[in-house]
Tab-separated table of C-alpha atoms in Angstrom:
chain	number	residue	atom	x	y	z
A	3	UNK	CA	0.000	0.000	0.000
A	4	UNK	CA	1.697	3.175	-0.799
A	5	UNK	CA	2.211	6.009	1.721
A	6	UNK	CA	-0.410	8.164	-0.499
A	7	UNK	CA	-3.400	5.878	0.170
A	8	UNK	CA	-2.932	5.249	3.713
A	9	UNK	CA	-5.489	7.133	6.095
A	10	UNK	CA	-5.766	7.346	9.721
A	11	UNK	CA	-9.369	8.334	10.437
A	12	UNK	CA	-10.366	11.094	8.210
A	13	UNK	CA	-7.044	12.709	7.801
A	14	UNK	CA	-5.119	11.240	4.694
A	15	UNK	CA	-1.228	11.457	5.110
A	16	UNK	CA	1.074	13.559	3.248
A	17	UNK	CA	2.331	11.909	-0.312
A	18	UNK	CA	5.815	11.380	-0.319
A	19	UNK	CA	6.912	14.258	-3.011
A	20	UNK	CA	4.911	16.661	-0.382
A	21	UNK	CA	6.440	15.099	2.234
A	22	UNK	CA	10.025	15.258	0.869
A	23	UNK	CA	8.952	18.935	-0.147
A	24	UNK	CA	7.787	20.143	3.666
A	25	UNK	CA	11.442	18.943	4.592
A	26	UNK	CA	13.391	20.236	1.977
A	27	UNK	CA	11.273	23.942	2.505
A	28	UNK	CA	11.958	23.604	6.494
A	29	UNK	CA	15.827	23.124	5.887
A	30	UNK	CA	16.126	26.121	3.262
A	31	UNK	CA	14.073	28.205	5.826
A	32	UNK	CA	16.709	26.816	8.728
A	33	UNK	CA	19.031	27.985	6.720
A	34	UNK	CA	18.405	31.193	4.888
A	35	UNK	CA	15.833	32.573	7.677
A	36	UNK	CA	17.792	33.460	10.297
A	37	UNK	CA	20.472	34.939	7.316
A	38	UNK	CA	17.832	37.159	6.565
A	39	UNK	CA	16.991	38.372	9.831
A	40	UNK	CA	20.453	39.146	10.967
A	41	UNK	CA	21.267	41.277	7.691
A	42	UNK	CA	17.693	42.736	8.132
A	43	UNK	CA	19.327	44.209	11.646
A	44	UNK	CA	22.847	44.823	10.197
A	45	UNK	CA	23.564	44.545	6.222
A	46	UNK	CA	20.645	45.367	4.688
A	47	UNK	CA	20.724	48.883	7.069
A	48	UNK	CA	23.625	49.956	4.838
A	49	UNK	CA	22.718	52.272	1.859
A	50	UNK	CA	24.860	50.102	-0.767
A	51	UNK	CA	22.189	47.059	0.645
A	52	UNK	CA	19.190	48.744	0.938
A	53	UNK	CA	18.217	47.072	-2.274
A	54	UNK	CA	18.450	43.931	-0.556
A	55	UNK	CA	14.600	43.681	1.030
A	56	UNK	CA	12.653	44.360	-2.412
A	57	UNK	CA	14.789	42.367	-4.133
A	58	UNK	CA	13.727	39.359	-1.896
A	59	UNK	CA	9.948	40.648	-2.115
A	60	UNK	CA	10.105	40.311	-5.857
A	61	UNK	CA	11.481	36.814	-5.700
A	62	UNK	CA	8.968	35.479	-3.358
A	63	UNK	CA	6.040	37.397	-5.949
A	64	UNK	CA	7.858	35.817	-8.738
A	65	UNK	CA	7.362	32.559	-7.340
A	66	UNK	CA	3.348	33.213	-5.936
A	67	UNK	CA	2.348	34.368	-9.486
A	68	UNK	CA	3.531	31.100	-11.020
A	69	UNK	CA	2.324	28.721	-8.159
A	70	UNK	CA	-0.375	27.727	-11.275
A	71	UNK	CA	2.774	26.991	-13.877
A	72	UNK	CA	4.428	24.800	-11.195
A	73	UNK	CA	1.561	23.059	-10.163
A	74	UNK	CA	0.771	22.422	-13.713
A	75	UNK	CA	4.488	21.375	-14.889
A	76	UNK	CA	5.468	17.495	-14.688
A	77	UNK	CA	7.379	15.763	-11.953
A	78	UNK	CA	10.782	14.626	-13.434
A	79	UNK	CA	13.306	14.460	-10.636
A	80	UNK	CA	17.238	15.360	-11.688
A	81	UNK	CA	18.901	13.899	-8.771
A	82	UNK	CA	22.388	13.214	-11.368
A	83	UNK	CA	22.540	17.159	-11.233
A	84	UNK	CA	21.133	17.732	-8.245
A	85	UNK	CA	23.119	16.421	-5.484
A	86	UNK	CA	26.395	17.671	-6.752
A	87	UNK	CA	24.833	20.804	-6.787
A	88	UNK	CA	23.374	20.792	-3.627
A	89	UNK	CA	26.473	19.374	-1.871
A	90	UNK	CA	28.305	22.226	-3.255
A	91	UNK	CA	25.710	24.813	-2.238
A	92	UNK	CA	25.878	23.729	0.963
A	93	UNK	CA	29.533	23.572	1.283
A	94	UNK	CA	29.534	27.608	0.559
A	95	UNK	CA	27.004	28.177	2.762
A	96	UNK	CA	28.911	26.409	5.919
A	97	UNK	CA	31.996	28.140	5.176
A	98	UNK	CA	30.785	31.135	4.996
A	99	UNK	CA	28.500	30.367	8.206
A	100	UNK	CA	32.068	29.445	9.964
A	101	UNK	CA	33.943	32.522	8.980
A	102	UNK	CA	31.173	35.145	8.873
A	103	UNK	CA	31.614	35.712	5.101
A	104	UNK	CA	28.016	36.960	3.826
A	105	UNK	CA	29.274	36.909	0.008
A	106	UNK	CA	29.737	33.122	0.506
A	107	UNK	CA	26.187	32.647	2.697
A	108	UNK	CA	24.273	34.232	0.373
A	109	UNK	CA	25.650	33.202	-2.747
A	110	UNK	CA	24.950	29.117	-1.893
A	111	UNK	CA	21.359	30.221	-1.890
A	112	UNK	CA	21.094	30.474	-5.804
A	113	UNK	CA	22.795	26.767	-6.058
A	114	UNK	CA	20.694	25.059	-3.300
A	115	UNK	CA	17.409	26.566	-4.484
A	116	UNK	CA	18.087	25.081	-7.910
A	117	UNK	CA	19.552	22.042	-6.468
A	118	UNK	CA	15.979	21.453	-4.266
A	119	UNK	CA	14.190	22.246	-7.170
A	120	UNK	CA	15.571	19.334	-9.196
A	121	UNK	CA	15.325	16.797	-6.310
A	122	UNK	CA	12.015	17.544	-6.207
A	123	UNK	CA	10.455	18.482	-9.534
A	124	UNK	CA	13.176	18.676	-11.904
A	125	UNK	CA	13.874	20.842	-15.102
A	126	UNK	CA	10.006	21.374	-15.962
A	127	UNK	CA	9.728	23.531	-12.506
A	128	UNK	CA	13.227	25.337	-12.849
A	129	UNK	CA	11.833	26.705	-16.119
A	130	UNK	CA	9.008	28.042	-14.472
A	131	UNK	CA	10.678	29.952	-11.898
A	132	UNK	CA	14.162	30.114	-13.305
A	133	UNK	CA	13.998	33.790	-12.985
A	134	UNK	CA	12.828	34.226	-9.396
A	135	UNK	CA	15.797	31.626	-8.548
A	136	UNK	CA	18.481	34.298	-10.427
A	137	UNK	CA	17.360	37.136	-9.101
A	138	UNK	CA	18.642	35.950	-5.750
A	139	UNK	CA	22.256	37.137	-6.679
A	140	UNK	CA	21.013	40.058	-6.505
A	141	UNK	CA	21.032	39.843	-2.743
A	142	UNK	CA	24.434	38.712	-2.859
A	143	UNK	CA	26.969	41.766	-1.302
A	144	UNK	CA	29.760	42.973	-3.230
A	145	UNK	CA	32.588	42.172	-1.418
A	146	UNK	CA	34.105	45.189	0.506
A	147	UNK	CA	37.017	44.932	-1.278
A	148	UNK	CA	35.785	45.512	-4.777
A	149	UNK	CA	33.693	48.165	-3.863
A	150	UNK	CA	36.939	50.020	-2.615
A	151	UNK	CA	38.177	49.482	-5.539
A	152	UNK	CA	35.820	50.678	-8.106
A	153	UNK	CA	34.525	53.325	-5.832
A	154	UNK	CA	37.402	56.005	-6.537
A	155	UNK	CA	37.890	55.436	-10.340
A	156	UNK	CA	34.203	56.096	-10.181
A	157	UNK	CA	33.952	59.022	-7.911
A	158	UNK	CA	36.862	60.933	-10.040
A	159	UNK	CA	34.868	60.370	-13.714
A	160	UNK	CA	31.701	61.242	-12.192
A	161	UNK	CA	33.368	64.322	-11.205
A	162	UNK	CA	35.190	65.051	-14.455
A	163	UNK	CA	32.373	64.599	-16.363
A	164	UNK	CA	30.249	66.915	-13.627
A	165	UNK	CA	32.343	69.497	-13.958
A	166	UNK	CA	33.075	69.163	-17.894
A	167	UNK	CA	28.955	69.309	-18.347
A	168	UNK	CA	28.401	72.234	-16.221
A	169	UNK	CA	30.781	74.200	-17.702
A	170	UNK	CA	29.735	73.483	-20.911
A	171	UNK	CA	26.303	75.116	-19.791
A	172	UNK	CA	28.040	78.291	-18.499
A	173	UNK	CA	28.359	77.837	-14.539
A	174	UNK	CA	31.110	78.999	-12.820
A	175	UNK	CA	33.136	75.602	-11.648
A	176	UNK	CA	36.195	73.993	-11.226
A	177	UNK	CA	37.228	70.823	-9.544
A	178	UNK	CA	40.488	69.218	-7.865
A	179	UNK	CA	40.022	65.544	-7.592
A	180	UNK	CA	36.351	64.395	-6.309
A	181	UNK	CA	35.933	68.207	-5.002
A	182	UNK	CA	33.757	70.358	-6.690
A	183	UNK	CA	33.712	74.570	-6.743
A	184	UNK	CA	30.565	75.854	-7.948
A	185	UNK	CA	30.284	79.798	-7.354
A	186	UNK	CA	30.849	80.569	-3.728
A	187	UNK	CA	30.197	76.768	-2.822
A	188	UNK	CA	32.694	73.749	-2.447
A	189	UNK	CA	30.962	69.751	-2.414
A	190	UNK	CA	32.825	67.036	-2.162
A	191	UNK	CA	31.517	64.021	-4.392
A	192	UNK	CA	30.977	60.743	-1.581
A	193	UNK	CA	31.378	57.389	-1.823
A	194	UNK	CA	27.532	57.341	-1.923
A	195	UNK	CA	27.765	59.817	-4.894
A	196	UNK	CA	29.988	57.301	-6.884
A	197	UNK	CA	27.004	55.806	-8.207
A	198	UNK	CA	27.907	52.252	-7.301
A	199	UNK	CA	24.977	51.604	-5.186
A	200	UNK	CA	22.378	52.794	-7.472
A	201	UNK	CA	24.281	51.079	-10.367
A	202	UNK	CA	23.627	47.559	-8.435
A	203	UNK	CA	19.696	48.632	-7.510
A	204	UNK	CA	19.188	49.606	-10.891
A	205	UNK	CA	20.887	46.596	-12.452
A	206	UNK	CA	18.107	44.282	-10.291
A	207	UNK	CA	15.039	47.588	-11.868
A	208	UNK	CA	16.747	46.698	-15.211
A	209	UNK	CA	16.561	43.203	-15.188
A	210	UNK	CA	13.184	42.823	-13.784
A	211	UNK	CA	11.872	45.283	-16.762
A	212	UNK	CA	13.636	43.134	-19.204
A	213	UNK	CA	11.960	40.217	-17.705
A	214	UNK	CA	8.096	41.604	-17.201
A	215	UNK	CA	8.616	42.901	-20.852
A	216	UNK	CA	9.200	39.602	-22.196
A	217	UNK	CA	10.326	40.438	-25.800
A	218	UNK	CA	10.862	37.508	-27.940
A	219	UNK	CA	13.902	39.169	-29.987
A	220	UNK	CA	17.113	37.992	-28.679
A	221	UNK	CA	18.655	40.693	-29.858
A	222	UNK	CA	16.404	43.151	-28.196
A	223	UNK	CA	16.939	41.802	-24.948
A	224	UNK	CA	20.816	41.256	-25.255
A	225	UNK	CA	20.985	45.287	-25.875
A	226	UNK	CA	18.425	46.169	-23.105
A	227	UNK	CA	20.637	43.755	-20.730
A	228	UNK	CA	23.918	45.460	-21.720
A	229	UNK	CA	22.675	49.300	-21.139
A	230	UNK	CA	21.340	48.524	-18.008
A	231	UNK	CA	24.753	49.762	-16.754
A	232	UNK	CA	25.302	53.184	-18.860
A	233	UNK	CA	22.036	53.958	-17.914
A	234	UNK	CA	22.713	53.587	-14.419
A	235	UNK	CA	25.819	55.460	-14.669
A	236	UNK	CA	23.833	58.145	-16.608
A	237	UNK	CA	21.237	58.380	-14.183
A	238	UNK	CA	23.914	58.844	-11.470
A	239	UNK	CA	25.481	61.722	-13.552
A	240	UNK	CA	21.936	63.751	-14.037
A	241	UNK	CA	21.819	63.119	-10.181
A	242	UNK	CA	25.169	64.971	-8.957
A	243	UNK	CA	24.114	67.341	-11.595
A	244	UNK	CA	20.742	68.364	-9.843
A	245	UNK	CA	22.569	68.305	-6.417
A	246	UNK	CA	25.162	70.938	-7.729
A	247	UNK	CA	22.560	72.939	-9.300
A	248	UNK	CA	19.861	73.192	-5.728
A	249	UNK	CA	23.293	73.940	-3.952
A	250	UNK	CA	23.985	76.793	-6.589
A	251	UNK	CA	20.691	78.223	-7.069
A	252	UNK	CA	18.786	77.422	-3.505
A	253	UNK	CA	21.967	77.409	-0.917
A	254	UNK	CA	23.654	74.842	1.070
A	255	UNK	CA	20.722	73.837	3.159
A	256	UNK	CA	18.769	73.282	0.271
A	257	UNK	CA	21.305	70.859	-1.223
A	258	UNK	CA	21.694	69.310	1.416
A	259	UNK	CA	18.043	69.151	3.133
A	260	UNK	CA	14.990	67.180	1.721
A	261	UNK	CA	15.699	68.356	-2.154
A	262	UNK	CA	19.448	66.131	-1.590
A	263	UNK	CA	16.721	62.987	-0.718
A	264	UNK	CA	14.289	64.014	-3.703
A	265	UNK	CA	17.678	63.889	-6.241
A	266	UNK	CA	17.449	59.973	-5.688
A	267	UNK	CA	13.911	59.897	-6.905
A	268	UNK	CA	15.031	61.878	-10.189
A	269	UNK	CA	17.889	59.140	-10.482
A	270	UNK	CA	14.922	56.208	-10.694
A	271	UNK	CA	12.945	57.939	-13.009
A	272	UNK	CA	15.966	59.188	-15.591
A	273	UNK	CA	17.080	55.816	-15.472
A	274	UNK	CA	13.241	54.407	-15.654
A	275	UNK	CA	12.872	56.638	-18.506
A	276	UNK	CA	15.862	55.674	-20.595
A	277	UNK	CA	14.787	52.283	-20.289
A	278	UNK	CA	11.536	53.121	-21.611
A	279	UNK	CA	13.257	54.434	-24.484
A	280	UNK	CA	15.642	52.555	-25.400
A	281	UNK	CA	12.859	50.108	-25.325
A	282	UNK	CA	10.834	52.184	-27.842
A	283	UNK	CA	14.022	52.342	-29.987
A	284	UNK	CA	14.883	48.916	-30.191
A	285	UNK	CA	10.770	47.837	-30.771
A	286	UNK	CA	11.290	50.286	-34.252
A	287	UNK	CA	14.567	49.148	-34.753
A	288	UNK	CA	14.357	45.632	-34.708
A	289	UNK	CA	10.796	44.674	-36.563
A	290	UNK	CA	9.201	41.600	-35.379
A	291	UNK	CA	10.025	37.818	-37.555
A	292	UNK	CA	7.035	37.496	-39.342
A	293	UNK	CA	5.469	34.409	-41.011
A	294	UNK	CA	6.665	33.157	-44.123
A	295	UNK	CA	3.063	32.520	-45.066
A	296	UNK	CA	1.624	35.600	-46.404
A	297	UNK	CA	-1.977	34.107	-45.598
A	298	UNK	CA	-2.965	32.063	-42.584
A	299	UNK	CA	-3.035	27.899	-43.563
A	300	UNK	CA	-6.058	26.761	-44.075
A	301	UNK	CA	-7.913	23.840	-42.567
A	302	UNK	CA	-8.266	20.873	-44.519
């Protein structure tokens, strides 16, 4: 008699995929739950992580709007994959647990996910929520030390090309290194001004538009993926720009008060914007593959 059939009273047991399921969910949530609360109190309260919290919302969305898909795809366990996969995910995950490394904790999850996945319901079900399962690097930290790297080469074009912009337009500026002179007023480009955190947020913005938009070119969405970057760094530009133009026209306090908070609301929608363009662009661009069959086939 198989574990599926067997009752006690009027309460049928749990089959054994659900089963194996419930136990596979309770050890990812052993695992990855108490991750998430500690960087909720710690990592995730630093600006370059802030990120961190929707990007987990949209996973767990991703994967409640295709509970339907996976409910409807076939069960074909992988286990040949799988268990190398997992044993590997796991591996990174209880180093990193040992040492304290958060790159290494949160960058098993992507490889155990997909490694559950398989054991359970195999490559039907990773194609339904293949995207939700990628997304999760984005909650993956850069590691300090390349963001100490790229954050000066970043901070001294940002202020080069500041400065060569504005003085283009007429304004009264000069720089040495990150340190800009506008008029009577002297601001000093931050890390946070490098643009590195908003080039990661809006990496995550980019991808997820590239996703919901769903274009079947190839093309299209090869370009889209590899401007997701410029734009970013774009944005970031028009951003520094506003900043040095409040401080300019409005004062110090202005620049520095709630119109220095609004300037990262004009960074989302410049770069929202030039993704909505470029999008336009590439949908005139590149026409759609159409049928070779001037007329529809007819029934016979």
């Amino acid at each position: 008699m198989s574990v599926a059939s067997v009752r006690i009273g009027f309460v049928p047991l749990l089959s054994e995929t659900t089963a194996a399921g419930l136990v596979v969910l309770a050890g990812v949530a052993a695992m990855y739950l108490p991750l998430y609360w500690s960087a909720a109190h710690s990592l995730w309260q630093q600006d370059e992580h802030a990120h961190a919290p929707l990007v987990l919302a949209v996973c767990i969305w991703l994967v409640w709007s295709s509970r339907r898909a996976l409910q409807a795809a076939p069960t074909a366990a992988a286990p040949l994959w799988a268990w190398p996969l997992m044993l590997l995910g796991l591996s990174v995950y209880l180093i990193g647990r040992l040492v304290g490394i958060s790159v290494l904790e949160f960058g098993s999850q992507p490889m155990v996910l997909v490694a559950g996945i398989l054991l359970l319901r195999g490559t039907p079900s990773l194609r339904v929520v293949w995207f939700a399962v990628l997304f999760t690097i984005f909650l993956v930290p850069i590691p300090a030390v390349l963001v100490d790297a790229l954050t000066g080469p970043l901070k001294q074009l940002i202020s080069m090309l500041v400065e060569e912009i504005l003085f283009a337009a007429g304004y009264p500026i000069g720089r040495s290194g990150v340190t800009i002179s506008v008029g009577q007023y002297q601001l000093l480009v931050a890390d946070a001004c490098s643009g590195l955190n908003s080039m990661i947020s809006l990496s995550a913005l980019g991808t997820l538009f590239i996703y919901v938009l769903a274009r079947p070119s190839r093309l299209h969405n090869a370009i889209m993926l590899a401007a997701i970057l410029p734009i970013a760094f774009a944005a970031n530009i028009v951003r520094v720009i506003v900043l040095i133009l409040i401080t300019y026209h409005l004062g110090d306090e202005a620049g520095q008060g709630f119109l220095h908070d609004l300037a990262g609301l004009v960074l989302m929608v410049v770069a929202l914007l030039g993704f909505f363009l470029l999008n336009s662009l590439l949908i005139y661009f590149i026409p759609r593959r159409r049928n070779r069959q001037s007329h529809p086939a007819t029934s016979i």
